[in-house]
Coordinates of C-alpha atoms in Angstrom, one line a residue:
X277 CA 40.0 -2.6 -46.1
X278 CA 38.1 0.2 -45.0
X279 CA 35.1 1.4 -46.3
X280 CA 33.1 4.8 -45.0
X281 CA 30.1 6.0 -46.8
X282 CA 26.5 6.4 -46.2
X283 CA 24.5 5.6 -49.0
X284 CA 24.1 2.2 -51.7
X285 CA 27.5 2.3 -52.9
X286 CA 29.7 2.0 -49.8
X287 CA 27.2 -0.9 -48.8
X288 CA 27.8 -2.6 -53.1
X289 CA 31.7 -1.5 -52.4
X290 CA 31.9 -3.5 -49.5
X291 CA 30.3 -6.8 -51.1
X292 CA 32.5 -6.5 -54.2
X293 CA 35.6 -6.3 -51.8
X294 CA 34.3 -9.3 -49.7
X295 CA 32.5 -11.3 -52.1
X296 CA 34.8 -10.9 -55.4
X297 CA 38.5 -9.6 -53.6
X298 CA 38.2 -11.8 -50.5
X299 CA 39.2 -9.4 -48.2
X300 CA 38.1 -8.4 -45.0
X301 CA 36.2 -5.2 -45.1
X302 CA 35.3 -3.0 -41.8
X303 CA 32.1 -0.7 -43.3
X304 CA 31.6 2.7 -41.3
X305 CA 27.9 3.9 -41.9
X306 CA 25.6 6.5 -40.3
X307 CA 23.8 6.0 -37.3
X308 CA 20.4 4.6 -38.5
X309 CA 17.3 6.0 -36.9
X310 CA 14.9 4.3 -34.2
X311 CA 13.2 1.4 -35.8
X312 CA 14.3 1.6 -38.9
X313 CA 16.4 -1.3 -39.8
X314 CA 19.4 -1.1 -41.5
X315 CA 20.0 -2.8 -45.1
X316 CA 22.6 -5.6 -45.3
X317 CA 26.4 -4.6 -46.8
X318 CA 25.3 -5.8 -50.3
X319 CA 25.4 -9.5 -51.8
X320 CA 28.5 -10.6 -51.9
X321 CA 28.4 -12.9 -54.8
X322 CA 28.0 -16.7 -55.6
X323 CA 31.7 -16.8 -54.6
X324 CA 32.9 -18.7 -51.1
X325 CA 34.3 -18.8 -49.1
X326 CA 33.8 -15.0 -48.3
X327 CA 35.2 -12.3 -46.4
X328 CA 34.1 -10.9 -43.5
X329 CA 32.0 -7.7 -43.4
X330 CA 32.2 -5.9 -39.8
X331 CA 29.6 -3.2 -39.9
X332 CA 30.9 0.1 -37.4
X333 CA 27.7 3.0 -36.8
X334 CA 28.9 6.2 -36.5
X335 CA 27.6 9.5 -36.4
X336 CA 30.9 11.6 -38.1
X337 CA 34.2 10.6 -39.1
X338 CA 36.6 11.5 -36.6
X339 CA 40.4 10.4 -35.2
X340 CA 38.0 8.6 -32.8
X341 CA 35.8 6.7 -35.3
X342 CA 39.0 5.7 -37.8
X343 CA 41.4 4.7 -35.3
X344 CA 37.9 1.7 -34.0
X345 CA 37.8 1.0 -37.7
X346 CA 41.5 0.0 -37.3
X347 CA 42.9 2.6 -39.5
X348 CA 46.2 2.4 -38.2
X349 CA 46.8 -1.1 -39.9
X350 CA 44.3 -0.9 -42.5
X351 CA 45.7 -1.3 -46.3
X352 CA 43.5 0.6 -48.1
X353 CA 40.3 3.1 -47.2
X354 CA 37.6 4.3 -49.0
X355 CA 35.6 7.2 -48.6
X356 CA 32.3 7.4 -50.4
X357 CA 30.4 9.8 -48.8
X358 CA 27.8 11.5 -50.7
X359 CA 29.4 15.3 -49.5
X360 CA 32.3 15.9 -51.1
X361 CA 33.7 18.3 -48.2
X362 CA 33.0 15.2 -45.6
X363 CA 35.3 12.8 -48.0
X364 CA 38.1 15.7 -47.9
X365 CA 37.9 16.2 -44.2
X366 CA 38.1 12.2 -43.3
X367 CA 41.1 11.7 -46.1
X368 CA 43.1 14.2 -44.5
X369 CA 42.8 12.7 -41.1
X370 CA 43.1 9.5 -42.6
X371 CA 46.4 10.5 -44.1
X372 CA 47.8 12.3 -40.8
X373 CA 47.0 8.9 -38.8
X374 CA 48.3 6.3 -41.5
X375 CA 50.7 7.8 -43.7
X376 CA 51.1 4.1 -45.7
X377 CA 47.5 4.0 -46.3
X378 CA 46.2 3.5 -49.9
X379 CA 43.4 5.9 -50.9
X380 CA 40.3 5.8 -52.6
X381 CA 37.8 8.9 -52.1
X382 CA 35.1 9.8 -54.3
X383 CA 34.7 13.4 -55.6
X384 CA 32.2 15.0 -57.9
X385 CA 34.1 18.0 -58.6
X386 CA 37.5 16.7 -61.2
X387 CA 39.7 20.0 -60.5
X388 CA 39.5 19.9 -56.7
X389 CA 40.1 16.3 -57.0
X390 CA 43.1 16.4 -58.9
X391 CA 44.2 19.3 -56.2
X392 CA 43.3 16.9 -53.5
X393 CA 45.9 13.7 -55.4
X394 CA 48.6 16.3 -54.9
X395 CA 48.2 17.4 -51.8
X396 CA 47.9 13.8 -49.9
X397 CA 50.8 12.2 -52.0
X398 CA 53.1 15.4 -50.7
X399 CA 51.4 14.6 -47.1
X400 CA 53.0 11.2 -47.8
X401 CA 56.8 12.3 -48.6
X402 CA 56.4 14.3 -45.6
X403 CA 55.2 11.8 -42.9
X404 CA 56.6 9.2 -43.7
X405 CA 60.0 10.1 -45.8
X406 CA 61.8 6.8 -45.8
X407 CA 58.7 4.8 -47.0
X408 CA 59.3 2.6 -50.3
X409 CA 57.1 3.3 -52.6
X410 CA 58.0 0.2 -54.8
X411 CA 57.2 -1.7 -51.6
X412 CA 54.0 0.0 -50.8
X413 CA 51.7 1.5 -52.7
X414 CA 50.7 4.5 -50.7
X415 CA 48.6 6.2 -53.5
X416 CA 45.7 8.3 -53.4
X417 CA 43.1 8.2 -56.2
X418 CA 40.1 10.1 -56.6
X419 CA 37.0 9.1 -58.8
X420 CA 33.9 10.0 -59.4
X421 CA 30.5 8.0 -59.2
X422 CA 28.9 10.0 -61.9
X423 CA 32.0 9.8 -64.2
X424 CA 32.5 6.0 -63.4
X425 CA 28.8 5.2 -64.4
X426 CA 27.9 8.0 -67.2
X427 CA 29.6 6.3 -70.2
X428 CA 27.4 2.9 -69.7
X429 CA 24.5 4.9 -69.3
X430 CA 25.4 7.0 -72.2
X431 CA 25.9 3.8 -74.5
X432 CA 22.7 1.9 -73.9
X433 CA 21.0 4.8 -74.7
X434 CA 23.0 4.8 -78.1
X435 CA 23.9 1.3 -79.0
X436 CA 21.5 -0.8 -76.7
X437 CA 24.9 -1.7 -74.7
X438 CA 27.0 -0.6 -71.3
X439 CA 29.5 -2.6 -72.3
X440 CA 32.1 0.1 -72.7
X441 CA 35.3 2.3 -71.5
X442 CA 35.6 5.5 -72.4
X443 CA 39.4 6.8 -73.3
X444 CA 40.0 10.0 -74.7
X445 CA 36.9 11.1 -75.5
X446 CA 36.1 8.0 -77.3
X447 CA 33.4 5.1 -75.9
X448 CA 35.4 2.1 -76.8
X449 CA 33.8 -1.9 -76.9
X450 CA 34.8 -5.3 -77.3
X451 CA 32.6 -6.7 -80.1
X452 CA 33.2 -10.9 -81.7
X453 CA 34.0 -10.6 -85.7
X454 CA 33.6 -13.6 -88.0
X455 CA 36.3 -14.5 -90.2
X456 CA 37.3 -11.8 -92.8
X457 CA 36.1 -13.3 -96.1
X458 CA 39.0 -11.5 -97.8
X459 CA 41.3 -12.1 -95.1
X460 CA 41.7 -8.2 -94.9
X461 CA 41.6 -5.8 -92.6
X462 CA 38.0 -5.4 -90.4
X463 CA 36.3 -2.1 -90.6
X464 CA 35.4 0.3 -87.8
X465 CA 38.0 -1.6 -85.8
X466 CA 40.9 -0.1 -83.4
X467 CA 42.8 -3.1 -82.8
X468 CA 42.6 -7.0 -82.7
X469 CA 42.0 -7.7 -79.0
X470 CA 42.5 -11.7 -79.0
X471 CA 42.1 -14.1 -81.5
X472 CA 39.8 -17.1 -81.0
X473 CA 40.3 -20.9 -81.3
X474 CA 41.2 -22.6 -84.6
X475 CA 39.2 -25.9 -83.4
X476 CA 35.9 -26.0 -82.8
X477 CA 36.3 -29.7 -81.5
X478 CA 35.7 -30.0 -78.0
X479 CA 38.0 -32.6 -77.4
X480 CA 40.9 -30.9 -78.8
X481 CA 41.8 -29.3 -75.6
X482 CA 40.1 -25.7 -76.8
X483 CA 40.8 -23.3 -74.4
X484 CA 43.4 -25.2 -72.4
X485 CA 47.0 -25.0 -71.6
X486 CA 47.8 -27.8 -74.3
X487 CA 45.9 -26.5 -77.3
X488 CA 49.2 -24.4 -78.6
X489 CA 49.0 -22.8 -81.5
X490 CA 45.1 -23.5 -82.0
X491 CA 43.9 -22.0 -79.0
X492 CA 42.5 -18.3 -78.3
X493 CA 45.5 -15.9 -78.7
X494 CA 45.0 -12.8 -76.0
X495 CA 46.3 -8.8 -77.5
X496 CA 48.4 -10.5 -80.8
X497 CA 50.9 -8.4 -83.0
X498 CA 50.1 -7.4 -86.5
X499 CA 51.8 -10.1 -87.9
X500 CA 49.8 -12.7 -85.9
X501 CA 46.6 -10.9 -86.9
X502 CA 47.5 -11.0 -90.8
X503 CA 48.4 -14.7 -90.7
X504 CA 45.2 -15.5 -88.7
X505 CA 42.1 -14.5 -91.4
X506 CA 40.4 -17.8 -91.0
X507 CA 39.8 -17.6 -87.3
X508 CA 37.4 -15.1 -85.7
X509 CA 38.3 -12.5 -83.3
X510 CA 37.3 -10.3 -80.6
X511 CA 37.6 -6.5 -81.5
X512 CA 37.9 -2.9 -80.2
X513 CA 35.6 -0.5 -81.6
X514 CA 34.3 2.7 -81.5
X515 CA 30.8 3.5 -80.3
X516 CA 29.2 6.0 -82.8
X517 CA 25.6 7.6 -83.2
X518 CA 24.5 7.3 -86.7
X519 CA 21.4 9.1 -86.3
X520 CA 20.3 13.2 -86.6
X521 CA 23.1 15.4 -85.2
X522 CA 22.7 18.3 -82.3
X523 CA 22.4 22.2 -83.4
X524 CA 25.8 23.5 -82.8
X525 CA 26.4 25.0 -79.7
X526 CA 25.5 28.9 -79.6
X527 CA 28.5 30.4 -80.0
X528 CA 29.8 34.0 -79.1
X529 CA 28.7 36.0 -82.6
X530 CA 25.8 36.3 -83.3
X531 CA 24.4 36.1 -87.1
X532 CA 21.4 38.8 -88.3
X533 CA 19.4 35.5 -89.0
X534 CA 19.1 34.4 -85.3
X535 CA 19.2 38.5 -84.5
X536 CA 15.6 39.2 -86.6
X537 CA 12.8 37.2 -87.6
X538 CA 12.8 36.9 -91.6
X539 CA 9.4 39.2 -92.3
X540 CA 11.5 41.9 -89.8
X541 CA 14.4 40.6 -92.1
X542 CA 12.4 41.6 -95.1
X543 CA 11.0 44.9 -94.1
X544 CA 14.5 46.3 -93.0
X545 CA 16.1 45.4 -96.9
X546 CA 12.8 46.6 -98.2
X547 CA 13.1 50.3 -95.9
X548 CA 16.8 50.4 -96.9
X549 CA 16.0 49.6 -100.5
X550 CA 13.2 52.2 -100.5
X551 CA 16.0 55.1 -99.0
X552 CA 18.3 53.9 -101.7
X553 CA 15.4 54.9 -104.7
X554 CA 14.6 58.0 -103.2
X555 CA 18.3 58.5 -102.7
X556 CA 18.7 58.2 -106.8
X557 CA 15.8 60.0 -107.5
X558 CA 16.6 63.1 -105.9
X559 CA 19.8 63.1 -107.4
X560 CA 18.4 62.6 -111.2
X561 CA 15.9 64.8 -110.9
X562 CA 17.3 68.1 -108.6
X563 CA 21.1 67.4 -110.5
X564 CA 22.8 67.4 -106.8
X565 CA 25.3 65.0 -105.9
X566 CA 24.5 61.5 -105.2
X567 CA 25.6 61.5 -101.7
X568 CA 24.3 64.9 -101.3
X569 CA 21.2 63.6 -102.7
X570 CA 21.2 60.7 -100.6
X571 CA 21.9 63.1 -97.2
X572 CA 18.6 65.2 -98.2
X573 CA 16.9 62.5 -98.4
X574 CA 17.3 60.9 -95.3
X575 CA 16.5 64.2 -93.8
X576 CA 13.6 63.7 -95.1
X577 CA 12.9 60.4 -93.9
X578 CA 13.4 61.6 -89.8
X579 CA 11.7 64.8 -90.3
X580 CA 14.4 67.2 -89.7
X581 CA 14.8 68.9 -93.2
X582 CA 13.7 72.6 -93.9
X583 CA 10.3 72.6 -95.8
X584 CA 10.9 72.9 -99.3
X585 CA 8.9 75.7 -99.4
X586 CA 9.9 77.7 -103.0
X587 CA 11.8 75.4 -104.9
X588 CA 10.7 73.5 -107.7
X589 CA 8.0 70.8 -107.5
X590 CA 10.1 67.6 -108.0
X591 CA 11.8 68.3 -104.9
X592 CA 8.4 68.6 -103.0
X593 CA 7.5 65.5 -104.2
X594 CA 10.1 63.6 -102.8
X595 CA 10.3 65.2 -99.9
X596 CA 6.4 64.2 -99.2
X597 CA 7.2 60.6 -100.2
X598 CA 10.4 60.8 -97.9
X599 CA 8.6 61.7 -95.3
X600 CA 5.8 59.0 -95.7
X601 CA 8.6 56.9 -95.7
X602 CA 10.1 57.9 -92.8
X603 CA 5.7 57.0 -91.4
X604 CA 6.5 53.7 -91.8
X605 CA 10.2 53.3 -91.0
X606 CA 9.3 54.5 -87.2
X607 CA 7.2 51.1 -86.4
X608 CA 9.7 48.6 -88.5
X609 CA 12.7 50.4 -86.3
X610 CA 10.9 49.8 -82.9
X611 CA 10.0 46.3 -83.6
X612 CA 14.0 45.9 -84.4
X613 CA 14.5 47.0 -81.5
X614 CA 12.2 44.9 -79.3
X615 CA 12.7 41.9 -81.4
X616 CA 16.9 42.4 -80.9
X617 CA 16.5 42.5 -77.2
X618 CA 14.6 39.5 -77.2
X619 CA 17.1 37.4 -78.7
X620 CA 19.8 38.6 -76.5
X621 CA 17.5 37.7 -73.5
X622 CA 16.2 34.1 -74.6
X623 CA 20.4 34.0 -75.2
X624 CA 21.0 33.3 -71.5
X625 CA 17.2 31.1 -71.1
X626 CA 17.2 28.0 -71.4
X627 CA 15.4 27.2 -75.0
X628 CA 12.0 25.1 -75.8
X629 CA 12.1 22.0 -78.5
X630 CA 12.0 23.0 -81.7
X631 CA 9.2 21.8 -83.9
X632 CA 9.9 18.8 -85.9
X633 CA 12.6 17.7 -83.8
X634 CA 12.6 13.8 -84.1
X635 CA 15.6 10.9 -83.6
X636 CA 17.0 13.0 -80.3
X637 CA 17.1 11.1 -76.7
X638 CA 15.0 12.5 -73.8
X639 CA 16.9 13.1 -70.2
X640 CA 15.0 13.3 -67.4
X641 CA 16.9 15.0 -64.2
X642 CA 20.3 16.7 -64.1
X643 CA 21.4 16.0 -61.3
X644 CA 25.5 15.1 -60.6
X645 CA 24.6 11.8 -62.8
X646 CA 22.3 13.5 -65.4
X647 CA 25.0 16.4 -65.8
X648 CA 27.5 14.3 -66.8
X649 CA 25.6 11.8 -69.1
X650 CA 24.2 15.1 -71.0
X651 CA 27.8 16.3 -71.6
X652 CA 28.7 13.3 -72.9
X653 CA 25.4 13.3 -75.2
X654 CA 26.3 16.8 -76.4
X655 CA 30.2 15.8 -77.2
X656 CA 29.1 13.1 -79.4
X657 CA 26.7 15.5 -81.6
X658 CA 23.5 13.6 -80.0
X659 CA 20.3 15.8 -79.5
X660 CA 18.7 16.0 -76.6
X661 CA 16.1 17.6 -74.3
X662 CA 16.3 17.4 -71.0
X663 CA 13.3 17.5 -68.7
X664 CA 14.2 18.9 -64.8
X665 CA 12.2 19.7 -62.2
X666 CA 13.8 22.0 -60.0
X667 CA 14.8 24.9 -62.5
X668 CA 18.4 25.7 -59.9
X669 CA 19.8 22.1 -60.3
X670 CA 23.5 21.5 -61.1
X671 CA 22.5 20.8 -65.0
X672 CA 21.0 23.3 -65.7
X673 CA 23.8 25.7 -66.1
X674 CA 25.1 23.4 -68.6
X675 CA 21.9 22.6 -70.4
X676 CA 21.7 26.7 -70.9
X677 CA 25.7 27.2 -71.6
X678 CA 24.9 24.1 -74.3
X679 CA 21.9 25.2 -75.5
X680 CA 20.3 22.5 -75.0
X681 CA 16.1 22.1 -75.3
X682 CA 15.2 22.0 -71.8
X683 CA 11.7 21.6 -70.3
X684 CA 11.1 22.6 -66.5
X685 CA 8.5 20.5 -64.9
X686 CA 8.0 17.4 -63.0
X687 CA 8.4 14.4 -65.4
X688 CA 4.9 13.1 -63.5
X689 CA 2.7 15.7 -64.7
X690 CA 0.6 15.2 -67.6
X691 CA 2.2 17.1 -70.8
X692 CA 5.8 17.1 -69.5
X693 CA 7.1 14.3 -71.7
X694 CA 4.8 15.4 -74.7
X695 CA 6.8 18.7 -74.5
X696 CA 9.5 17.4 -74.6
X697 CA 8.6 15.6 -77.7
X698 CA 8.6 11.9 -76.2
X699 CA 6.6 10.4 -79.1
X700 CA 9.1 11.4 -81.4
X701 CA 12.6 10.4 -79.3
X702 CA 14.8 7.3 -80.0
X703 CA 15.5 7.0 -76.7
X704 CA 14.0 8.0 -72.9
X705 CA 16.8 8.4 -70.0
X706 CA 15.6 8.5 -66.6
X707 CA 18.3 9.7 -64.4
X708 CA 16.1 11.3 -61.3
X709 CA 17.1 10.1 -58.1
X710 CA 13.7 9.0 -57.3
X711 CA 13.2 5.5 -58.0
X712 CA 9.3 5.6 -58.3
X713 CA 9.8 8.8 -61.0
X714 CA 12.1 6.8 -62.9
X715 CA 10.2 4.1 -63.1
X716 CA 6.7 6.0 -63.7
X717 CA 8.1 7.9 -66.4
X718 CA 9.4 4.9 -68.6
X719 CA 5.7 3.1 -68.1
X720 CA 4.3 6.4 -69.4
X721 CA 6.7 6.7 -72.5
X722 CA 5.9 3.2 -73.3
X723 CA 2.1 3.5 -73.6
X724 CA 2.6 6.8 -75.7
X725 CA 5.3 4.9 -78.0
X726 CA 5.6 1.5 -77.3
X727 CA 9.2 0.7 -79.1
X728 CA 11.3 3.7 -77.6
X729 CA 14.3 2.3 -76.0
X730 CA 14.4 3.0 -72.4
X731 CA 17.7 3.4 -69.7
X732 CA 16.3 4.0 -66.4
X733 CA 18.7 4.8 -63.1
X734 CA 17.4 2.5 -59.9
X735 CA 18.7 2.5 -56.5
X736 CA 19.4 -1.2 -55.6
X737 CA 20.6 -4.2 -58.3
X738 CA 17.6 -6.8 -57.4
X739 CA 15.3 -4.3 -57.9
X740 CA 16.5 -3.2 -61.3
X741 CA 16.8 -6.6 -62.3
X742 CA 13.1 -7.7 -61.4
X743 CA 11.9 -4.2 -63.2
X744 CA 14.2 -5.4 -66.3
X745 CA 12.6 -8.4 -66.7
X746 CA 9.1 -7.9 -66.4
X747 CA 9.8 -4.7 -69.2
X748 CA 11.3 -6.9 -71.2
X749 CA 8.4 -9.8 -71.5
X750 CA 6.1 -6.7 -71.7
X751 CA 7.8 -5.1 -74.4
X752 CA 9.4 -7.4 -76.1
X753 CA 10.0 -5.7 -79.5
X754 CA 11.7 -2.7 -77.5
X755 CA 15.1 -2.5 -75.7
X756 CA 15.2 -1.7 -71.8
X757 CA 18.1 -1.4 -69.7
X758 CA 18.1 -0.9 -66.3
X759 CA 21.2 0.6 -64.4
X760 CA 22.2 1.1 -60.6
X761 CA 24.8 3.6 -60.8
X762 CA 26.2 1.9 -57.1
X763 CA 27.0 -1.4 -59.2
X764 CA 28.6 0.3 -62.3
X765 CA 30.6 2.4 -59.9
X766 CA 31.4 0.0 -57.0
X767 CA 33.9 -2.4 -59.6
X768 CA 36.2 0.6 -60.3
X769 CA 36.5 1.9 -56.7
X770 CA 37.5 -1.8 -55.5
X771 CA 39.8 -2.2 -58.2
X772 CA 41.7 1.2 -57.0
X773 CA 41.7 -0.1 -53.4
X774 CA 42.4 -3.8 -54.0
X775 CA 46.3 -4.6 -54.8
X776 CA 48.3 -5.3 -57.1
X777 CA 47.7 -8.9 -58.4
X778 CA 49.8 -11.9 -58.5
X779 CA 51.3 -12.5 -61.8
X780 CA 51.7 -16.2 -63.0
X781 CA 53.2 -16.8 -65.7
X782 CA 51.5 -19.3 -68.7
X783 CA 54.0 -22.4 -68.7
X784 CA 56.1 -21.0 -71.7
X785 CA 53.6 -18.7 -73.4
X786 CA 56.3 -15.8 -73.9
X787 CA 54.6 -14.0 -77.5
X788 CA 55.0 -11.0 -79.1
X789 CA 53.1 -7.8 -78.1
X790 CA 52.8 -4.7 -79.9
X791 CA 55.2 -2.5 -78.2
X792 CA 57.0 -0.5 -80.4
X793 CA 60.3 -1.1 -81.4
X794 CA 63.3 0.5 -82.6
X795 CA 64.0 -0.7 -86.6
X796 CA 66.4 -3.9 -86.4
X797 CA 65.9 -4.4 -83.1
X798 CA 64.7 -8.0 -81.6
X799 CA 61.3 -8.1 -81.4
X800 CA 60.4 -7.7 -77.5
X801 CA 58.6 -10.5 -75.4
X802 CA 55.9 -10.8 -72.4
X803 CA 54.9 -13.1 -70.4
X804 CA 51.2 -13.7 -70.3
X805 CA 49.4 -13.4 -66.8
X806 CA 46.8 -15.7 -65.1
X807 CA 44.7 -13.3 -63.3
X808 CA 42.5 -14.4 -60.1
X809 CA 39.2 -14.7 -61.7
X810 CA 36.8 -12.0 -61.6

């Protein structure tokens, strides 16, 4: 395996390819600066024996620099730079030099990416056109750091968990259910994902290849789930907010209420109401026609009527009070006018917290990882306000396009987090990429609320850990999670670069699955797999 990148996760890629795949890894990194010493590839586990890790410095990835990496016999290669264009320029080379080469690259932007799949498996058909695809798996996948790691951040800002998948739109987790007590179905559920052991006796062989019918039951049919109510299980569920819901997103009409301000609201239906009576009056008392009436009057009312110089005095009453009228319409028109334009302008701004907003989830930093974990936010009706320092970052085109409360300011300055309302929140996200602002922040929030459930984005695992624990015994009554975004996203990119595993059959285990079926037809059959252990 091959592995090119220069920041933590190439370095966490390569110890989860070592440490938990056992293979041999070859890691391309930058040149490192005088005196500065570089960081080791990344733990590589409890497990040994382990794989080696050869470590190649290079200043750009070139024909040069692949083929010393040993590219030409290499399985798989990753590319995990943090520029996206430098990823596309290696992955064609890489293509051109091995077309059987499996790979892994790691893209921000989704479209391009799914361009980019295309384009190297045709590369592959046309280099190498009698290659066997059954026998080798020549693939190209592309994935994204930000896309890989949002959904955990997403959930333990939610449910207090990163335990989850996200499919469809949906953030999916595995969750242990007691027995039913009425032996029907479980709410909130999806699908029965195993059921667990019958015997609680440890010296029935629980667990073990000889405990038949009373042992844990992995993915069983509906049938097997029915008969099963006395013995607990493990289930799928959805991930839901159950708190306040977002504003809906601004959308492209736009009502009078958000146009005008209720008191302008008011003094427009009172100016029109005020046309209509003068309207009626002139008509009952001068005997014209209503609309007639109604067109004299409003003559009146901008001033460009003939003096009613000679006719009788009912008509030069009303046209003194049209024209008093038309005194007071002037000012209530121009603040239409001012106040309209306004509206349209804070349209395309990015919009403060509104008072009294309470229950919503603070994000600080939209960067590639915020702007992904706020979309996610907004999708499942959570509100949020976002707190960025640099007012052109990637997010906060989305934020705007969302509208979505946003507060520009660095997250370190005193009355930052008060604006955006952090005494109110449910829950603090800090996403910067600066370690130290993440981890100020979160010690701020805490002494102005000190239950306010905390996710906060740090660069390497033993650092998070340590700053997990020592939140967690100083705050014990409040949840804290801490997240490296290299360690939720290294697990998927190995997984895409690793092969195919082994499948070894359970001595005679065949069971049902839930695969459809044609009515009538025998009820189909697998094999259960014993996967290398993770």
């Amino acid at each position: 395996m091959v592995v090119c990148g220069d920041d933590a996760l190439a370095h966490r890629l390569a110890a989860e390819l070592s440490g938990m795949y056992r293979e041999p890894v070859t890691l391309v990194l930058p040149v490192t600066r005088e005196g500065r010493r570089r960081p080791p590839a990344g733990a590589p586990g409890r497990r040994d024996p382990v794989a080696p890790v050869r470590v190649l410095e290079a200043g750009a990835v070139d024909d040069t620099v692949l083929t010393d990496a040993g590219i030409e016999t290499a399985e798989a290669l990753a590319l995990v730079y943090d520029d996206d264009e430098t990823n596309i320029h290696a992955a064609l080379r890489a293509r051109r030099l091995n077309p059987r080469l499996r790979l892994v690259i790691r893209l921000y932007n989704r479209k391009l990416g799914q361009h980019l799949e295309e384009l190297l498996d045709r590369a592959v058909e046309i280099h190498a056109p009698d290659l066997d695809r059954r026998a080798v798996d020549a693939s190209t996948t592309v994935l994204s750091d930000a896309d890989t790691a949002a959904p955990a951040l997403t959930a333990a800002a939610v449910v207090g968990t990163s335990k989850v998948i996200r499919a469809d739109g949906l953030f999916l987790r595995a969750t242990e259910r007691p027995p039913a007590a009425d032996g029907g179905p479980v709410p909130d559920a999806v699908c029965t994902l195993a059921l667990l052991s019958a015997t609680e006796d440890p010296e029935g062989g629980e667990g073990s290849d000889d405990s038949g019918a009373d042992g844990p039951l992995l993915l069983p049919d509906d049938e097997l789930t029915a008969d099963a109510a006395a013995r607990g299980r493990v289930m799928l569920e959805t991930v839901t907010h159950s708190g306040p819901q977002a504003l809906p997103r601004f959308g492209g009409g736009l009502p009078l209420g958000k146009l005008f301000s209720r008191r302008l609201t008011s003094a427009l239906l009172g100016m029109v109401a005020a046309l209509t009576a003068l309207g009626v009056a002139s008509s009952l008392l001068t005997g014209d026609d209503p609309l007639h009436a109604v067109y004299l009057s409003l003559l009146d009312v901008i001033a460009i009527a003939d003096p009613a110089v000679g006719e009788d005095i009912a008509r030069q009453v009303l046209q003194l009070l049209s024209g008093m009228v038309g005194l007071l319409l002037l000012p209530v028109l121009v603040a239409a006018v001012l106040e309209g334009l306004g509206t349209f302008r804070a349209a395309s701004t990015l919009r403060r917290p509104r008072r009294g907003l309470s229950g919503h989830v603070v994000l600080l930093g939209l960067g590639k990882i915020g702007t992904r974990v706020l979309a996610q936010l907004h999708e499942m009706g959570i509100p949020v306000v976002c707190v960025e320092q640099d007012p052109e970052a990637r997010g906060v085109a989305m934020a705007r396009g969302l509208r979505v409360p946003t507060v520009v300011g660095d997250v370190t300055d005193e009355g930052v987090l008060e604006a955006a309302k952090v005494h109110r929140a449910r829950a603090l996200l800090a996403l910067t990429s600066s370690d130290s602002t993440n981890l100020e922040s979160v010690l701020y929030a805490r002494g102005v609320k000190e239950d306010l459930r905390v996710v906060l984005r740090l660069y390497d695992d033993r650092f998070a850990a340590a700053v997990y624990r020592t939140l967690r015994d100083s705050h014990p009554q409040a949840m804290t999670r801490s997240r490296s975004v290299s360690s939720l996203a290294a697990p998927a990119f190995a997984g895409a670069m690793a092969p195919p595993a082994p499948c070894t059959p359970w001595p005679g285990s065949a069971r049902p699955t839930r695969r459809a079926r044609s009515p009538g037809s025998p009820p189909r059959t697998a094999t259960g797999c014993r996967w290398p252990a993770r």
